[in-house]
mmCIF file of C-alpha atoms and ligand atoms in Angstrom:
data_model
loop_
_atom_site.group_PDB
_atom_site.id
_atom_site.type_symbol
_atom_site.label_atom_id
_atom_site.label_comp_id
_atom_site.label_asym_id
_atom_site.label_seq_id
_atom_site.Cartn_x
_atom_site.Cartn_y
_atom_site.Cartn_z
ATOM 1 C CA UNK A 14 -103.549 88.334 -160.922
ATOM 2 C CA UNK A 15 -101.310 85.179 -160.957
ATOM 3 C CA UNK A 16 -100.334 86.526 -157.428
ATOM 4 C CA UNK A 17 -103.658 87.572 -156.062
ATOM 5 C CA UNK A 18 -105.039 83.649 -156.948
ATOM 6 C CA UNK A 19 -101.753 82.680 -155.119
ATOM 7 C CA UNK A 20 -102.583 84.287 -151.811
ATOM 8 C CA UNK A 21 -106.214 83.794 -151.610
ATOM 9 C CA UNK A 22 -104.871 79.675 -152.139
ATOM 10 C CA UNK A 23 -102.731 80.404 -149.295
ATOM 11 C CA UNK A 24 -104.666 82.403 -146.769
ATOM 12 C CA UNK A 25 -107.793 80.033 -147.387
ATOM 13 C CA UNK A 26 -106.240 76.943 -147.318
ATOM 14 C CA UNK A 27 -105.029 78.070 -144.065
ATOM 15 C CA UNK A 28 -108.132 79.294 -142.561
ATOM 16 C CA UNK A 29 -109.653 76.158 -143.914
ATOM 17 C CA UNK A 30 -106.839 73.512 -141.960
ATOM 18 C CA UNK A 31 -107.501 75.741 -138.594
ATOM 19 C CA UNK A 32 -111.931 75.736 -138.887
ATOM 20 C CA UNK A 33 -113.299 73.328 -136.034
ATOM 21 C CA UNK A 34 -116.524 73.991 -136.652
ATOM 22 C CA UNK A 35 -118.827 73.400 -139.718
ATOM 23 C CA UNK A 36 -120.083 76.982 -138.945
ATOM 24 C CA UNK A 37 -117.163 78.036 -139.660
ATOM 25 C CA UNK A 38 -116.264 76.158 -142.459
ATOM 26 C CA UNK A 39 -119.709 77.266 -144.542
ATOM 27 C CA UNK A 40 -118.444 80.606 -143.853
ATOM 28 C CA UNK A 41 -115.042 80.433 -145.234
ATOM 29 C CA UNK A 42 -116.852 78.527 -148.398
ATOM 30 C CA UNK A 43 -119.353 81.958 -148.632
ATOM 31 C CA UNK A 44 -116.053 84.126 -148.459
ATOM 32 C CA UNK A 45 -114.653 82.676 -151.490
ATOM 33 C CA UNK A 46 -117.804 80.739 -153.449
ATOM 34 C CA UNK A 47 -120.915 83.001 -152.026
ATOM 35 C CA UNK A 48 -122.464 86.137 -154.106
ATOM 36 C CA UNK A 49 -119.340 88.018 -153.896
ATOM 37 C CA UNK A 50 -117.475 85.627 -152.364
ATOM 38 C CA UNK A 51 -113.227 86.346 -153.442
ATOM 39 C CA UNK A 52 -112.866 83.033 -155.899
ATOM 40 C CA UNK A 53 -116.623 84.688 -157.474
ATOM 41 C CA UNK A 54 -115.685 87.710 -158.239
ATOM 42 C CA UNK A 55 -112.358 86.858 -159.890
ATOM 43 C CA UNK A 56 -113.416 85.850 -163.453
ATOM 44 C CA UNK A 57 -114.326 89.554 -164.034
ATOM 45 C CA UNK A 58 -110.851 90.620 -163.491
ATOM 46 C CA UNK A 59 -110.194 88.062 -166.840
ATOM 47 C CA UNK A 60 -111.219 90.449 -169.436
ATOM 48 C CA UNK A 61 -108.665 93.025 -168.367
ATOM 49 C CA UNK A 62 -106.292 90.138 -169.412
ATOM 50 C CA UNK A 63 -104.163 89.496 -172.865
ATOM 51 C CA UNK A 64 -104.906 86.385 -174.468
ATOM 52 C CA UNK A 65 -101.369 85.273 -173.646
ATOM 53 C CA UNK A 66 -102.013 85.879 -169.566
ATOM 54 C CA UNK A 67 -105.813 84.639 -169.962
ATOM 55 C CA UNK A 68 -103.776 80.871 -171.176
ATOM 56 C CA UNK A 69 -102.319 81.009 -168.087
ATOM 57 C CA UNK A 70 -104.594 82.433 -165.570
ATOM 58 C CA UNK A 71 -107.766 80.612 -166.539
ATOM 59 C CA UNK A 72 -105.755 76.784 -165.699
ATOM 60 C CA UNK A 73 -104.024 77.948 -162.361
ATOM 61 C CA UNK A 74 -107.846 80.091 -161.379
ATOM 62 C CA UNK A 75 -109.542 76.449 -161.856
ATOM 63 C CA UNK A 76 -107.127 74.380 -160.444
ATOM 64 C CA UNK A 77 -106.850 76.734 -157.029
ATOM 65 C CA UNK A 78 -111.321 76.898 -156.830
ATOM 66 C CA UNK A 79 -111.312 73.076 -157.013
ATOM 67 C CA UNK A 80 -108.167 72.904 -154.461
ATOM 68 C CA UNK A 81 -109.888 75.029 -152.330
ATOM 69 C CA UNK A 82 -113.405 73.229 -152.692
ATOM 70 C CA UNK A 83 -111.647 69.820 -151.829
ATOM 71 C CA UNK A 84 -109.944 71.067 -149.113
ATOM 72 C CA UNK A 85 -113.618 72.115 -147.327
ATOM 73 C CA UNK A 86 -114.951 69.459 -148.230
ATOM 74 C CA UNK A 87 -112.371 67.450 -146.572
ATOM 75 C CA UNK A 88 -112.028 69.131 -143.869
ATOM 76 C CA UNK A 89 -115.850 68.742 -143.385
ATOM 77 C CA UNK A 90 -115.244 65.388 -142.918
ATOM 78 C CA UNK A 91 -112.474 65.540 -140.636
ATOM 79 C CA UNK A 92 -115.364 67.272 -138.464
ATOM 80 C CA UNK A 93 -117.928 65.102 -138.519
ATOM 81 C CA UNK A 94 -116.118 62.157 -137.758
ATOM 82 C CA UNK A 95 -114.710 64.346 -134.267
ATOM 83 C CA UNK A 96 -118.224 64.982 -133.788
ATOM 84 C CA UNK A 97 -119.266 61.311 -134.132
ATOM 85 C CA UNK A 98 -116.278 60.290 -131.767
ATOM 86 C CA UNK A 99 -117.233 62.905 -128.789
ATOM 87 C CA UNK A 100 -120.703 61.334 -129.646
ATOM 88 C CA UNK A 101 -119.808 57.913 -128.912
ATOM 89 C CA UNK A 102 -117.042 58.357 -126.255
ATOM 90 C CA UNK A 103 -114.002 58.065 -128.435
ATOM 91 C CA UNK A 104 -112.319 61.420 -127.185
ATOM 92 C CA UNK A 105 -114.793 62.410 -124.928
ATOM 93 C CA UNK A 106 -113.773 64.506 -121.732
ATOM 94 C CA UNK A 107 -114.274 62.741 -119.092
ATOM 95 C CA UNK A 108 -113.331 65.012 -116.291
ATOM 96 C CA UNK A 109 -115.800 64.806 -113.580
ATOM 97 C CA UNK A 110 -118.813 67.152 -113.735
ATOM 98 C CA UNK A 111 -120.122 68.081 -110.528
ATOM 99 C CA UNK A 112 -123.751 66.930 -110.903
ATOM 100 C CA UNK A 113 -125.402 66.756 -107.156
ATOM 101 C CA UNK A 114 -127.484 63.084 -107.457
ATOM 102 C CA UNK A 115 -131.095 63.734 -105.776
ATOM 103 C CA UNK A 116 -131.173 61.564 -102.278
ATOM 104 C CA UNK A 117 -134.373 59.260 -102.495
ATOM 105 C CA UNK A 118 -135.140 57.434 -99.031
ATOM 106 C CA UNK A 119 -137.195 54.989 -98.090
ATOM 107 C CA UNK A 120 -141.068 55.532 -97.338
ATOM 108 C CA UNK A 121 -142.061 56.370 -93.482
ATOM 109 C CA UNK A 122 -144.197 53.452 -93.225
ATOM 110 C CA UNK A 123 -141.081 51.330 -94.732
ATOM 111 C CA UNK A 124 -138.449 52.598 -92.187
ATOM 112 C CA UNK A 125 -140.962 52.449 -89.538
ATOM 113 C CA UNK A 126 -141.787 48.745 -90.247
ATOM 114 C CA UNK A 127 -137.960 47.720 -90.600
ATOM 115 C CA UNK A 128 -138.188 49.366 -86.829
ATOM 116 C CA UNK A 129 -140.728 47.212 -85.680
ATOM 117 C CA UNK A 130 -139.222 44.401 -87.609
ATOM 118 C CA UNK A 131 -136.396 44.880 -85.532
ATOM 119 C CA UNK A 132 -138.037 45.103 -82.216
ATOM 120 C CA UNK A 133 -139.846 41.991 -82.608
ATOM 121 C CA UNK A 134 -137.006 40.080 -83.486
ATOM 122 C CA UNK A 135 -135.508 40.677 -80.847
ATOM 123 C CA UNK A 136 -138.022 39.109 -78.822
ATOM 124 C CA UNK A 137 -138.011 36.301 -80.703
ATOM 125 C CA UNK A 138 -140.694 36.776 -83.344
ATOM 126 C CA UNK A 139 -140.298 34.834 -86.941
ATOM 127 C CA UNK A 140 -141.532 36.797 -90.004
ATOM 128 C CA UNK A 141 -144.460 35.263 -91.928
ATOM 129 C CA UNK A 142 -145.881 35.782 -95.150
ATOM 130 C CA UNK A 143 -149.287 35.279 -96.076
ATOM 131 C CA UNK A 144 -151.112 36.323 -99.744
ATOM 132 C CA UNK A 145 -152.879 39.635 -100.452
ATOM 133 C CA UNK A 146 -155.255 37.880 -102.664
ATOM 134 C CA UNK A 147 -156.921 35.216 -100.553
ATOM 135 C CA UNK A 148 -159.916 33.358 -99.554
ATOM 136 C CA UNK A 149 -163.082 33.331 -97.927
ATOM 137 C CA UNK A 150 -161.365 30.766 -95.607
ATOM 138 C CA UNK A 151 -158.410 32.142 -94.257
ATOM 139 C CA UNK A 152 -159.884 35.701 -93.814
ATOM 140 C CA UNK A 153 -163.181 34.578 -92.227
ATOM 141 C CA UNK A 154 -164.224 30.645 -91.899
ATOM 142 C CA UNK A 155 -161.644 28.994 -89.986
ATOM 143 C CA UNK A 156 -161.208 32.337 -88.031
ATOM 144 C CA UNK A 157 -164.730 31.828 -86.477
ATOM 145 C CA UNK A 158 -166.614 33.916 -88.273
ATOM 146 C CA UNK A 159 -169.175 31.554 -90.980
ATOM 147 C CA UNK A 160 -170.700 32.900 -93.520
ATOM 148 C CA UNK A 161 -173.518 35.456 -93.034
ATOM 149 C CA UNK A 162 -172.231 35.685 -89.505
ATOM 150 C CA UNK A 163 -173.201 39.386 -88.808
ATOM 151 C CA UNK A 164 -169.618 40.264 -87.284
ATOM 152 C CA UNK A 165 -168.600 40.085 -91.021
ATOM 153 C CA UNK A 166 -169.817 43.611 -91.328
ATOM 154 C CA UNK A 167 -166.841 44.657 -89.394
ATOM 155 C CA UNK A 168 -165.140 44.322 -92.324
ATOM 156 C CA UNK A 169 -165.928 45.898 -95.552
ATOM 157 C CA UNK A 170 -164.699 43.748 -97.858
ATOM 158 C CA UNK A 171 -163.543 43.568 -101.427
ATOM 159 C CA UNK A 172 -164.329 40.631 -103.140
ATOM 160 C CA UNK A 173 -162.770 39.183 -106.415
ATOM 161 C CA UNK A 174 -163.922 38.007 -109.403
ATOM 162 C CA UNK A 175 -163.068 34.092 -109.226
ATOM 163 C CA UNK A 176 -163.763 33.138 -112.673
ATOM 164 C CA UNK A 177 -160.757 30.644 -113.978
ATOM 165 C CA UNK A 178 -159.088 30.593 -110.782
ATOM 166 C CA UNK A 179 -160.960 26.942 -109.565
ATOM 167 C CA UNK A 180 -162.228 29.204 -106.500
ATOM 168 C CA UNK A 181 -166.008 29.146 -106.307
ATOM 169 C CA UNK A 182 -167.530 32.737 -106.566
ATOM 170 C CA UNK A 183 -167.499 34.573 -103.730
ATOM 171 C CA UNK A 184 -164.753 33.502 -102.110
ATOM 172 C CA UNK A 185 -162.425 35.087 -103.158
ATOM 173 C CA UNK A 186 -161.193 38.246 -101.705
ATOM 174 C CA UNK A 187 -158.349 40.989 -101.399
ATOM 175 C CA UNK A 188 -157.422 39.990 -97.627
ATOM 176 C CA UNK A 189 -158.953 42.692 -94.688
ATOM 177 C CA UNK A 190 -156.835 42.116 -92.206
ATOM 178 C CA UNK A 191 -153.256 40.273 -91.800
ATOM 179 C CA UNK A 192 -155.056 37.933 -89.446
ATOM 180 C CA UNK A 193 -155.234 35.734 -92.313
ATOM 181 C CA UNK A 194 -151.966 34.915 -91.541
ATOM 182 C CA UNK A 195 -153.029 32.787 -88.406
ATOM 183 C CA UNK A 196 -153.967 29.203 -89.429
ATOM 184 C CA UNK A 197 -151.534 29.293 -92.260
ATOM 185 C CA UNK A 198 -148.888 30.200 -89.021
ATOM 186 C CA UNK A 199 -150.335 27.737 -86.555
ATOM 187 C CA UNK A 200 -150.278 24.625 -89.230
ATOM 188 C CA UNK A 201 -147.241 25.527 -90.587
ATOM 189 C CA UNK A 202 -144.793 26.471 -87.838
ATOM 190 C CA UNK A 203 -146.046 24.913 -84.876
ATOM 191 C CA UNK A 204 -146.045 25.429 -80.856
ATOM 192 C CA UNK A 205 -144.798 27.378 -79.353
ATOM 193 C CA UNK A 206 -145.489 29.645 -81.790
ATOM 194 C CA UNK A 207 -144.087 33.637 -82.334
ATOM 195 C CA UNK A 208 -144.626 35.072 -85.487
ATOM 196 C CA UNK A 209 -145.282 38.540 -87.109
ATOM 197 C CA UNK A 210 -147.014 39.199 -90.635
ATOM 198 C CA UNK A 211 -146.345 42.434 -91.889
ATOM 199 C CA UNK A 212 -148.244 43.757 -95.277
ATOM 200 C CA UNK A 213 -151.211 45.692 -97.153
ATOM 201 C CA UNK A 214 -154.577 45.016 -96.271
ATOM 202 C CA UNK A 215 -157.710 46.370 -98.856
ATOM 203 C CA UNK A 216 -160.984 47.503 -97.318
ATOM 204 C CA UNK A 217 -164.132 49.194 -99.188
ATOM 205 C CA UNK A 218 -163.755 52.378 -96.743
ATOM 206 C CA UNK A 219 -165.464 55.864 -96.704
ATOM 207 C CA UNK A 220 -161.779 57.026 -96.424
ATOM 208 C CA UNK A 221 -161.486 59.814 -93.657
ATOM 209 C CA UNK A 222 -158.301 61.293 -91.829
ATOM 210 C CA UNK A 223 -157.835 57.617 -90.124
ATOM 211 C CA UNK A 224 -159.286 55.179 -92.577
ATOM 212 C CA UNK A 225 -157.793 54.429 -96.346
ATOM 213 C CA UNK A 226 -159.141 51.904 -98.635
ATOM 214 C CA UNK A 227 -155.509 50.613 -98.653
ATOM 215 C CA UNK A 228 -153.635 50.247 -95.312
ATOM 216 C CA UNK A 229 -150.939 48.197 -93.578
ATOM 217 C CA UNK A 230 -151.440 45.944 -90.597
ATOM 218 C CA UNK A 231 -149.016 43.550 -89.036
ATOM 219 C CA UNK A 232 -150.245 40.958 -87.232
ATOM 220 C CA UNK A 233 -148.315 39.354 -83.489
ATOM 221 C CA UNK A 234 -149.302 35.938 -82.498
ATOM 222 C CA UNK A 235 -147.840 34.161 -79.808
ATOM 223 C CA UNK A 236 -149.255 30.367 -78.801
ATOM 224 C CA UNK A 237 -147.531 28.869 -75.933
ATOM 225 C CA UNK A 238 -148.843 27.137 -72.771
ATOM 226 C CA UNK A 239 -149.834 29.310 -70.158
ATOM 227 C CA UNK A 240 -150.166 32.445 -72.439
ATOM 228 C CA UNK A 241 -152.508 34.946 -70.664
ATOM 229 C CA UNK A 242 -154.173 38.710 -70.942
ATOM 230 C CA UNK A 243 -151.068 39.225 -68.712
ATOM 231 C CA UNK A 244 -148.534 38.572 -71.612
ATOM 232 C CA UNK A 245 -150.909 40.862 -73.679
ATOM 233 C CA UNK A 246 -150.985 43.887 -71.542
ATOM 234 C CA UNK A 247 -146.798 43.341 -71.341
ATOM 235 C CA UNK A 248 -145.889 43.377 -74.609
ATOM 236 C CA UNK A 249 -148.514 45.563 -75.823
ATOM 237 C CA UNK A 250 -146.600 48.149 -73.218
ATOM 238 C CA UNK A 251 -143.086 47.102 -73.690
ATOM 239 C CA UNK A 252 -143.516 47.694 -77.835
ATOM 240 C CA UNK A 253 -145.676 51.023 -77.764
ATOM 241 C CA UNK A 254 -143.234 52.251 -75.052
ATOM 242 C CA UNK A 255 -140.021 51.417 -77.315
ATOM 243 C CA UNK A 256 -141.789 53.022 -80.220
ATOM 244 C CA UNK A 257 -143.392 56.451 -78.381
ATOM 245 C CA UNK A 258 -141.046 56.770 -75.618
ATOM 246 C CA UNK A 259 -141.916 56.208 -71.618
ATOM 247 C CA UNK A 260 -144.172 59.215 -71.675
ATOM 248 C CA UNK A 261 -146.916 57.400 -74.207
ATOM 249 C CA UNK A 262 -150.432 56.574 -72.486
ATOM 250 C CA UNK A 263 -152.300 53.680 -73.938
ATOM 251 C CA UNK A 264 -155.173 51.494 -72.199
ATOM 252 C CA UNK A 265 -156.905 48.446 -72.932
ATOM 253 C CA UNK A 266 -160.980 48.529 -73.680
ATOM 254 C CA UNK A 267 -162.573 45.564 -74.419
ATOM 255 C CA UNK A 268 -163.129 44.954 -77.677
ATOM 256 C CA UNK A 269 -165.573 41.897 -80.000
ATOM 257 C CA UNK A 270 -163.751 40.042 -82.454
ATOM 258 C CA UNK A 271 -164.988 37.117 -83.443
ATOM 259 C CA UNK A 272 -161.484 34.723 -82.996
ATOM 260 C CA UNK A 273 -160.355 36.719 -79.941
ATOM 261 C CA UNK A 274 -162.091 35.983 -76.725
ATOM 262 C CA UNK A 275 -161.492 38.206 -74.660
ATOM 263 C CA UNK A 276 -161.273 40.460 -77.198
ATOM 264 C CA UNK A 277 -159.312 44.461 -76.848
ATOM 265 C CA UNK A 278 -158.572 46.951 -78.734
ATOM 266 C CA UNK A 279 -155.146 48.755 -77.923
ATOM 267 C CA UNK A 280 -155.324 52.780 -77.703
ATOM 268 C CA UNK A 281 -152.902 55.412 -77.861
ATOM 269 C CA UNK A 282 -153.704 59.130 -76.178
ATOM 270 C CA UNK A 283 -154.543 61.041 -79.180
ATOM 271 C CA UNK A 284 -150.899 63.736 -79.515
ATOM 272 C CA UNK A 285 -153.600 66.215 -81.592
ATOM 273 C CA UNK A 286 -155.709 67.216 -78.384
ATOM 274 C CA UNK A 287 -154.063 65.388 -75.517
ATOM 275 C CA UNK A 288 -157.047 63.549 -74.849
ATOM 276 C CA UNK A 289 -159.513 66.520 -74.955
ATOM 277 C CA UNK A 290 -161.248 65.066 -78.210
ATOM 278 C CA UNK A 291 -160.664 66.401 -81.773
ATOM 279 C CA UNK A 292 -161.404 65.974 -85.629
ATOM 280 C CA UNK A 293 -158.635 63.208 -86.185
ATOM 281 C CA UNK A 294 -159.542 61.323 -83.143
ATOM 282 C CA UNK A 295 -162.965 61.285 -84.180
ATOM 283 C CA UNK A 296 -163.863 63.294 -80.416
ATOM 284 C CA UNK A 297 -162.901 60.483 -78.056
ATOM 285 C CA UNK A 298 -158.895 61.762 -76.786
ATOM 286 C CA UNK A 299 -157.459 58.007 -78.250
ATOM 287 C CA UNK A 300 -156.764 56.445 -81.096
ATOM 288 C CA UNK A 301 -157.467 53.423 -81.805
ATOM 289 C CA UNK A 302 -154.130 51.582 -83.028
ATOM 290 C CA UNK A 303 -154.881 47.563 -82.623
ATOM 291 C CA UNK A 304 -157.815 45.003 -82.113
ATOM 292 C CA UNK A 305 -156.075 42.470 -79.776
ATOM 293 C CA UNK A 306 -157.140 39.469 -77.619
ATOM 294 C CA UNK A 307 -156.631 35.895 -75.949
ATOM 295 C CA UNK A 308 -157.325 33.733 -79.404
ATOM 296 C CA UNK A 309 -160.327 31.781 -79.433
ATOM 297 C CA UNK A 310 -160.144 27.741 -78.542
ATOM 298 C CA UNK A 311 -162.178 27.283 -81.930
ATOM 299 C CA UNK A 312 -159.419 29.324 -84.474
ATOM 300 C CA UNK A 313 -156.634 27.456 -82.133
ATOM 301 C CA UNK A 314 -158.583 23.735 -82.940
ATOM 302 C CA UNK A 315 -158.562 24.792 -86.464
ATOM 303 C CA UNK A 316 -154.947 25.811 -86.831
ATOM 304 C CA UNK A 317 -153.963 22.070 -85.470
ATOM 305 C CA UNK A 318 -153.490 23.214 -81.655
ATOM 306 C CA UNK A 319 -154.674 21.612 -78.408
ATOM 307 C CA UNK A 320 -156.698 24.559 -76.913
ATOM 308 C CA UNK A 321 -156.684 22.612 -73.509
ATOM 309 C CA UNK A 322 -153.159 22.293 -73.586
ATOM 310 C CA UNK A 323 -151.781 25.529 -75.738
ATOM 311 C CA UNK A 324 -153.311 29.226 -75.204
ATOM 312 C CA UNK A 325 -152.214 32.605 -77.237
ATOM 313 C CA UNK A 326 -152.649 35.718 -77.804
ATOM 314 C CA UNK A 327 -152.955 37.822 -81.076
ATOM 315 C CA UNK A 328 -153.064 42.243 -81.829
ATOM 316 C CA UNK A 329 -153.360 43.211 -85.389
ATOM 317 C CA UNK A 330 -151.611 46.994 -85.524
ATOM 318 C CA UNK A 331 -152.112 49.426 -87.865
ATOM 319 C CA UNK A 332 -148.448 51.061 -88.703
ATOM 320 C CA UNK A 333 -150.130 54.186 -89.893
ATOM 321 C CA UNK A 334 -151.747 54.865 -87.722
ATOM 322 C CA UNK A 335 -148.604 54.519 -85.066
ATOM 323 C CA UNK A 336 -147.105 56.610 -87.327
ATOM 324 C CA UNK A 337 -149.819 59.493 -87.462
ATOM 325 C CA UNK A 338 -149.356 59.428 -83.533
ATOM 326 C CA UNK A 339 -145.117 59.443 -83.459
ATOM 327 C CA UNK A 340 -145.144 61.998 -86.008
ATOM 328 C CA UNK A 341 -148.379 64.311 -85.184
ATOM 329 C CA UNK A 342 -149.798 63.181 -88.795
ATOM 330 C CA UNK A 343 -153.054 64.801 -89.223
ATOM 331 C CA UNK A 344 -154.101 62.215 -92.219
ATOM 332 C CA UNK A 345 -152.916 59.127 -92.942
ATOM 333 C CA UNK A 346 -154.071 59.463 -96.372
ATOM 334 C CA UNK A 347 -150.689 61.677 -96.665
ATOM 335 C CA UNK A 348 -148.674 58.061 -96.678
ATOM 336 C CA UNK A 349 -150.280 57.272 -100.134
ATOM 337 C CA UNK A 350 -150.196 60.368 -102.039
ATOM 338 C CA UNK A 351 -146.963 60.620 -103.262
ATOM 339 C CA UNK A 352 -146.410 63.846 -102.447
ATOM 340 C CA UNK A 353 -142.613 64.591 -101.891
ATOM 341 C CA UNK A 354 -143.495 67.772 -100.267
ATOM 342 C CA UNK A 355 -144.681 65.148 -97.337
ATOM 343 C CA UNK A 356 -142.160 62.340 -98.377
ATOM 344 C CA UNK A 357 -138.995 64.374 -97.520
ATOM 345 C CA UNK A 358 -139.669 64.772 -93.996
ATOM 346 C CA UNK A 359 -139.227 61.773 -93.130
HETATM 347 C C1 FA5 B 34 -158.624 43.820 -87.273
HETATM 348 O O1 FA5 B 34 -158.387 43.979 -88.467
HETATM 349 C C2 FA5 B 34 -158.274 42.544 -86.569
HETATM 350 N N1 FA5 B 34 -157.839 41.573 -87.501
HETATM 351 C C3 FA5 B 34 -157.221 42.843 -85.514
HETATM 352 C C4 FA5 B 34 -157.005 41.713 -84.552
HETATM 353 C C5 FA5 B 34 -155.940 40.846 -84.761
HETATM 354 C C6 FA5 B 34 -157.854 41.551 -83.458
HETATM 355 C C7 FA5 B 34 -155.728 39.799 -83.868
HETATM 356 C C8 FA5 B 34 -157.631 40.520 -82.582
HETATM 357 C C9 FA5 B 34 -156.578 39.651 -82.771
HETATM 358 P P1 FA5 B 34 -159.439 46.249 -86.902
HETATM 359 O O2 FA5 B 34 -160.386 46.270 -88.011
HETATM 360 O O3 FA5 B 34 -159.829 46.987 -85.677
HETATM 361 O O4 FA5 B 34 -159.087 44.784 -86.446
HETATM 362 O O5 FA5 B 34 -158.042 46.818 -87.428
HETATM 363 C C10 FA5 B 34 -156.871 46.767 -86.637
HETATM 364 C C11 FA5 B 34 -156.061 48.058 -86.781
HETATM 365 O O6 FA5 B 34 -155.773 48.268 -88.167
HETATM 366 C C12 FA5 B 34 -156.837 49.302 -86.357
HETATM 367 O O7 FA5 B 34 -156.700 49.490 -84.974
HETATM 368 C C13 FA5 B 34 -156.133 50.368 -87.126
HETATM 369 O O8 FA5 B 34 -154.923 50.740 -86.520
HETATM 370 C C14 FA5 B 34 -155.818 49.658 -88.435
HETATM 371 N N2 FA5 B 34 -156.850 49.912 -89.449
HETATM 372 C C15 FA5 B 34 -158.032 49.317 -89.579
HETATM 373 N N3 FA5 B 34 -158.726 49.804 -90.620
HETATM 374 C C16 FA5 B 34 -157.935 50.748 -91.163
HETATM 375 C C17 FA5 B 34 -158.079 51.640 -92.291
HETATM 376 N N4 FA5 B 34 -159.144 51.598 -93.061
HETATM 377 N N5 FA5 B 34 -157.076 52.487 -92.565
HETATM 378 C C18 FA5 B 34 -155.957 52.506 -91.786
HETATM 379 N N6 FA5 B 34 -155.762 51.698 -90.722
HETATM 380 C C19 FA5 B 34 -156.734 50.842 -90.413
#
């Protein structure tokens, strides 16, 4: 007996040192503690014992159990604390894991306006800023078109509540068109003027393939004496040329916008139906990519400018739509869907 408890001390407490798992550990503890676990069963051997051996058993039997019990229990801790230190980096492995990061990009209408950015600076174009939020003043008033004037129905406007902002109601709007950058341009910069605003523009649409509710625009303005249609029909060519290629057609129609006189609108051959008339070109073989014009004497007075001494020209573009054309998009509702299917093409 004295020599079974011996071994059992001495397998166990070796099994015990070498478990480096709790699993493992609450299994050795059933071997010897469990139902029939090995220290369990041994008080039945007892009774097959003389008084005499039973003296000397029963001490060494109680002393080996609770040797055995602090030695899982220690070694339990010894676990958990490796456990804790893998958790919190102290002996972690840090050998690299091959984990392939996903490649994000940036949006089409992003690279494609860093493009035009580009371009345009080149020519000697400064970037301008003006606010989404705006008012009645910069988007229509001081670029001819009063209040109640009936060319305001060109634009479908979305107007804002004013209430706190010191604004009287409304007059205040989300901007339509990045010609609200103009006056802020002309008073702040000066002649000769070149500038370029570049952002999102809000319009209560019936969305179809070639309108959103939410579009970009970026406006071109350049005031200088002497400016003519001429300069218009020359940089309206040289920019859709570096952006399509040689090969792109585009013409001139004429065009009514109120601060614009004469007024154009800037068309690209539709790519769809090469001309022939389709769904996305609404049936006419162009698309229609910018308003454009020679700006009016009254928006140039009202931006600070001598109209008899100063002239310019203006084109707000629609990227999107430059973009459905380079690209053969069929809906330019695509750019704001957030679809990555249509994302990662680009
Ligand atoms: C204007 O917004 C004028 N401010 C442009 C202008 C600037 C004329 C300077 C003269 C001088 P229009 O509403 O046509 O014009 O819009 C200009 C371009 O913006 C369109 O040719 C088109 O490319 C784009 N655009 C207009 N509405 C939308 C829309 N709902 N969704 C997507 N693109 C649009």
């Amino acid at each position: 007996m004295e020599s079974s408890i011996s071994q059992i001390k001495k397998d166990y407490l070796d099994k015990i040192s070498r478990a480096k798992t709790l699993k493992e550990l609450d299994d050795i503890f059933l071997a010897l503690f469990g139902k029939n676990g090995e220290i369990t069963l041994l008080p039945k051997e007892f009774s097959k014992l003389t008084p005499s051996e039973k003296q000397k058993i029963g001490p060494l039997f109680n002393a080996v159990k609770t040797e055995l019990e602090s030695a899982i229990e220690k070694r339990r801790e010894e676990i958990r604390e490796v456990g804790y230190a893998e958790l919190t980096g102290e002996g972690l492995d840090l050998q690299p894991v091959e984990v392939k990061p996903r490649k994000g990009h940036l949006h089409p209408i992003t690279q494609f306006e860093k493009e035009i950015i580009d371009l345009f600076d080149k020519l000697g174009f400064q970037q301008f800023d003006a606010p989404h939020v705006d008012t009645d003043e910069y988007n229509f008033e001081l670029l001819n078109i009063p209040a109640e004037h009936p060319a305001r129905d060109l634009w479908d406007t979305l107007y804002i509540d004013s209430k706190n902002s010191g604004i009287q109601p409304g007059k205040l709007l989300l901007r339509t068109h990045t010609s609200n950058a103009q006056i802020r341009a002309m008073r702040d910069i000066k002649t000769p003027l070149r500038m370029m605003s570049l952002g999102r523009c809000f319009r209560y649409e019936a969305v179809d393939a070639r309108h959103n509710h939410t579009f970009e625009q970026f406006e071109i303005v350049y005031v200088d004496k002497r400016v003519s249609m001429t300069n218009l029909q020359y940089l309206s060519e040289t920019f859709l040329k570096a952006i399509f290629g040689p090969e792109i057609k585009t013409r001139l129609r004429p065009k009514y916008f109120p601060f614009v006189e004469p007024g154009a609108g800037v068309e690209g051959e539709c790519v769809f139906c090469k001309g022939k008339g389709c769904r996305i070109c609404g049936g006419v073989g162009w698309l229609e990519l910018a308003g454009a014009g020679m700006i009016h004497p009254t928006v140039l007075q009202n931006g600070g400018i001598n109209p008899s001494e100063y002239s310019g020209i203006a084109w707000g573009f629609g990227p999107e739509r430059l973009i459905m054309l380079k690209y053969g998009i069929a809906d330019l509702r695509e750019f704001l869907s957030g679809d990555l299917k249509f994302l990662e093409k680009f």
